[in-house]
PDB file of N, CA and C in Angstrom:
ATOM      1  N   MET A 289      17.790   7.082  -1.086  1.00 75.00           N
ATOM      2  CA  MET A 289      17.197   6.208  -2.101  1.00 75.00           C
ATOM      3  C   MET A 289      16.371   5.113  -1.420  1.00 75.00           C
ATOM      4  N   ALA A 290      16.910   4.537  -0.362  1.00 86.00           N
ATOM      5  CA  ALA A 290      16.186   3.461   0.329  1.00 86.00           C
ATOM      6  C   ALA A 290      14.876   3.991   0.914  1.00 86.00           C
ATOM      7  N   SER A 291      14.928   5.192   1.482  1.00 89.00           N
ATOM      8  CA  SER A 291      13.713   5.763   2.077  1.00 89.00           C
ATOM      9  C   SER A 291      12.663   6.015   1.000  1.00 89.00           C
ATOM     10  N   PHE A 292      13.115   6.370  -0.209  1.00 90.00           N
ATOM     11  CA  PHE A 292      12.175   6.618  -1.307  1.00 90.00           C
ATOM     12  C   PHE A 292      11.422   5.337  -1.648  1.00 90.00           C
ATOM     13  N   PHE A 293      12.168   4.238  -1.795  1.00 91.00           N
ATOM     14  CA  PHE A 293      11.526   2.958  -2.124  1.00 91.00           C
ATOM     15  C   PHE A 293      10.611   2.512  -0.982  1.00 91.00           C
ATOM     16  N   MET A 294      11.012   2.780   0.267  1.00 90.00           N
ATOM     17  CA  MET A 294      10.183   2.400   1.410  1.00 90.00           C
ATOM     18  C   MET A 294       8.869   3.164   1.380  1.00 90.00           C
ATOM     19  N   GLY A 295       8.925   4.448   1.014  1.00 90.00           N
ATOM     20  CA  GLY A 295       7.698   5.250   0.921  1.00 90.00           C
ATOM     21  C   GLY A 295       6.781   4.717  -0.169  1.00 90.00           C
ATOM     22  N   VAL A 296       7.375   4.367  -1.309  1.00 92.00           N
ATOM     23  CA  VAL A 296       6.571   3.832  -2.415  1.00 92.00           C
ATOM     24  C   VAL A 296       5.959   2.498  -2.006  1.00 92.00           C
ATOM     25  N   TRP A 297       6.749   1.659  -1.336  1.00 90.00           N
ATOM     26  CA  TRP A 297       6.246   0.348  -0.911  1.00 90.00           C
ATOM     27  C   TRP A 297       5.088   0.509   0.069  1.00 90.00           C
ATOM     28  N   LEU A 298       5.225   1.472   0.992  1.00 89.00           N
ATOM     29  CA  LEU A 298       4.154   1.687   1.964  1.00 89.00           C
ATOM     30  C   LEU A 298       2.895   2.165   1.260  1.00 89.00           C
ATOM     31  N   LYS A 299       3.059   3.033   0.238  1.00 91.00           N
ATOM     32  CA  LYS A 299       1.881   3.523  -0.496  1.00 91.00           C
ATOM     33  C   LYS A 299       1.186   2.364  -1.189  1.00 91.00           C
ATOM     34  N   ILE A 300       1.965   1.509  -1.854  1.00 89.00           N
ATOM     35  CA  ILE A 300       1.381   0.362  -2.560  1.00 89.00           C
ATOM     36  C   ILE A 300       0.699  -0.567  -1.557  1.00 89.00           C
ATOM     37  N   PHE A 301       1.340  -0.785  -0.414  1.00 86.00           N
ATOM     38  CA  PHE A 301       0.776  -1.672   0.604  1.00 86.00           C
ATOM     39  C   PHE A 301      -0.550  -1.117   1.111  1.00 86.00           C
ATOM     40  N   CYS A 302      -0.598   0.195   1.361  1.00 82.00           N
ATOM     41  CA  CYS A 302      -1.832   0.811   1.867  1.00 82.00           C
ATOM     42  C   CYS A 302      -2.931   0.720   0.820  1.00 82.00           C
ATOM     43  N   ILE A 303      -2.586   0.971  -0.454  1.00 83.00           N
ATOM     44  CA  ILE A 303      -3.585   0.909  -1.525  1.00 83.00           C
ATOM     45  C   ILE A 303      -4.119  -0.513  -1.637  1.00 83.00           C
ATOM     46  N   ASN A 304      -3.229  -1.498  -1.624  1.00 80.00           N
ATOM     47  CA  ASN A 304      -3.660  -2.897  -1.729  1.00 80.00           C
ATOM     48  C   ASN A 304      -4.519  -3.271  -0.522  1.00 80.00           C
ATOM     49  N   HIS A 305      -4.157  -2.790   0.651  1.00 77.00           N
ATOM     50  CA  HIS A 305      -4.914  -3.100   1.861  1.00 77.00           C
ATOM     51  C   HIS A 305      -6.319  -2.507   1.757  1.00 77.00           C
ATOM     52  N   THR A 306      -6.417  -1.297   1.202  1.00 78.00           N
ATOM     53  CA  THR A 306      -7.724  -0.653   1.049  1.00 78.00           C
ATOM     54  C   THR A 306      -8.578  -1.429   0.064  1.00 78.00           C
ATOM     55  N   ILE A 307      -7.972  -1.879  -1.045  1.00 71.00           N
ATOM     56  CA  ILE A 307      -8.717  -2.641  -2.050  1.00 71.00           C
ATOM     57  C   ILE A 307      -9.231  -3.938  -1.431  1.00 71.00           C
ATOM     58  N   VAL A 308      -8.389  -4.592  -0.629  1.00 69.00           N
ATOM     59  CA  VAL A 308      -8.795  -5.848   0.011  1.00 69.00           C
ATOM     60  C   VAL A 308      -9.963  -5.587   0.955  1.00 69.00           C
ATOM     61  N   ASP A 309      -9.895  -4.502   1.733  1.00 71.00           N
ATOM     62  CA  ASP A 309     -10.977  -4.190   2.666  1.00 71.00           C
ATOM     63  C   ASP A 309     -12.278  -3.951   1.907  1.00 71.00           C
ATOM     64  N   VAL A 310     -12.210  -3.251   0.781  1.00 69.00           N
ATOM     65  CA  VAL A 310     -13.414  -2.967  -0.012  1.00 69.00           C
ATOM     66  C   VAL A 310     -13.975  -4.268  -0.576  1.00 69.00           C
ATOM     67  N   ASP A 311     -13.087  -5.156  -1.039  1.00 70.00           N
ATOM     68  CA  ASP A 311     -13.546  -6.432  -1.599  1.00 70.00           C
ATOM     69  C   ASP A 311     -14.234  -7.268  -0.519  1.00 70.00           C
ATOM     70  N   GLN A 312     -13.739  -7.189   0.709  1.00 68.00           N
ATOM     71  CA  GLN A 312     -14.335  -7.982   1.789  1.00 68.00           C
ATOM     72  C   GLN A 312     -15.719  -7.456   2.144  1.00 68.00           C
ATOM     73  N   LEU A 313     -15.952  -6.163   1.918  1.00 64.00           N
ATOM     74  CA  LEU A 313     -17.271  -5.604   2.198  1.00 64.00           C
ATOM     75  C   LEU A 313     -18.253  -6.124   1.164  1.00 64.00           C
TER      76      LEU A 313
END
């Protein structure tokens, strides 16, 4: 269960990081 939440958190973090990078461009 913990690994599942960690995977979801990493996905959200990566998506947010990508959005931030696009906004900075």
